[in-house]
Tab-separated table of C-alpha atoms in Angstrom:
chain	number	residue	atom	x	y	z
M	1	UNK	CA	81.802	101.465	129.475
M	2	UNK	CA	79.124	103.447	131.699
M	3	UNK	CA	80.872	105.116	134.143
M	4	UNK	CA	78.453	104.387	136.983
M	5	UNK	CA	78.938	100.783	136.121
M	6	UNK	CA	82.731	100.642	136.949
M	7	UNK	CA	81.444	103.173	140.187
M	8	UNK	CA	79.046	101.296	141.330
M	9	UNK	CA	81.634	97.705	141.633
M	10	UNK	CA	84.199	100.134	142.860
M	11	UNK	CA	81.798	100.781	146.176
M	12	UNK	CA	81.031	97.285	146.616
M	13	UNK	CA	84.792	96.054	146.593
M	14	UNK	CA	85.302	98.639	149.071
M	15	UNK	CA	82.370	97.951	151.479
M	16	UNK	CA	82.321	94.512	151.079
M	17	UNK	CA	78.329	94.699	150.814
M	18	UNK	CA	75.913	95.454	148.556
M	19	UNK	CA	73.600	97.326	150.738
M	20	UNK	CA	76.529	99.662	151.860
M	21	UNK	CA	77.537	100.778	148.422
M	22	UNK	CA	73.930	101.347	148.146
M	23	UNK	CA	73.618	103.815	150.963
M	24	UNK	CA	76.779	105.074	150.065
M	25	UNK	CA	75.803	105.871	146.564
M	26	UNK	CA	72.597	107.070	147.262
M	27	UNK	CA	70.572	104.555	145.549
M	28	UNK	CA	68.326	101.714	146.157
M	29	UNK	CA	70.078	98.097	147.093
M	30	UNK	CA	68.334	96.656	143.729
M	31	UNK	CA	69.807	99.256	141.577
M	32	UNK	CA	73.213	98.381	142.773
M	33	UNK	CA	72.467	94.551	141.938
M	34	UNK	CA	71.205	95.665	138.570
M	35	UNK	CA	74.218	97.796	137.736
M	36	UNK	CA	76.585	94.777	138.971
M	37	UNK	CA	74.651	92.427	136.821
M	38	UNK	CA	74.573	94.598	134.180
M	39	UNK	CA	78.493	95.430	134.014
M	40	UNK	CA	78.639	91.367	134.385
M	41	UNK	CA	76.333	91.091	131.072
M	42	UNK	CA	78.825	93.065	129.404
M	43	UNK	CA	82.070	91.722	130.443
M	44	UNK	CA	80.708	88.072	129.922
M	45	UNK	CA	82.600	87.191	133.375
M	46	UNK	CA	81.367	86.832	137.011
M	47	UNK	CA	83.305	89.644	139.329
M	48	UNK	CA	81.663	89.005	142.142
M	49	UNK	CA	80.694	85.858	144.559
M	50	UNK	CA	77.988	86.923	146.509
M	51	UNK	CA	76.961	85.099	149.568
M	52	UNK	CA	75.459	85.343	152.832
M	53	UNK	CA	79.199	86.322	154.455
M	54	UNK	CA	78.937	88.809	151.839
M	55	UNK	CA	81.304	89.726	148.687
M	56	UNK	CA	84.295	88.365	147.197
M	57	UNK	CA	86.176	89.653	143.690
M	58	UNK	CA	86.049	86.570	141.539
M	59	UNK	CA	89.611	86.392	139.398
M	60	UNK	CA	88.300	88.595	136.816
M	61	UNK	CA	87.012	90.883	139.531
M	62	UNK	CA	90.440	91.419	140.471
M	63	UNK	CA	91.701	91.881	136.895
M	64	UNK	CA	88.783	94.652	135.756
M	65	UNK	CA	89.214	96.273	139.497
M	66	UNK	CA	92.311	97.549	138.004
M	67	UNK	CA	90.460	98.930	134.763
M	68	UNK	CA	87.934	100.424	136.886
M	69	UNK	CA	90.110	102.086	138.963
M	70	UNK	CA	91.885	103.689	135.522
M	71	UNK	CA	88.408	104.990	134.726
């Protein structure tokens, strides 16, 4: 597991946006939807909903938040 994966969906739980974790992080808003849709690829499982409210952990967010935070 890339490290900056389980980073990356670490800042977005905890700013609730996409574009936050990105400033936060120092990177560009598409690299932080590539990394989450990446770390989705491998897990085979949605973590996050995404809409215009902004984000939500999906179940198995909740479940590999936990792994994450291990990391």
């Amino acid at each position: 597991m890339n490290i900056e994966l389980a980073r990356t969906f670490l800042e977005v739980v905890s700013t609730g946006s996409m574009s936050r974790a990105a400033d936060r992080l120092n990177v560009t808003h598409s690299t932080v939807t590539v990394r989450i849709k990446t770390l989705e690829d491998i897990l085979r499982r949605r973590v996050l909903n995404r809409n215009r409210s902004g984000i939500s952990l999906t179940a198995d967010g909740v479940r590999f938040q936990r792994h994450a935070e291990d990391l």
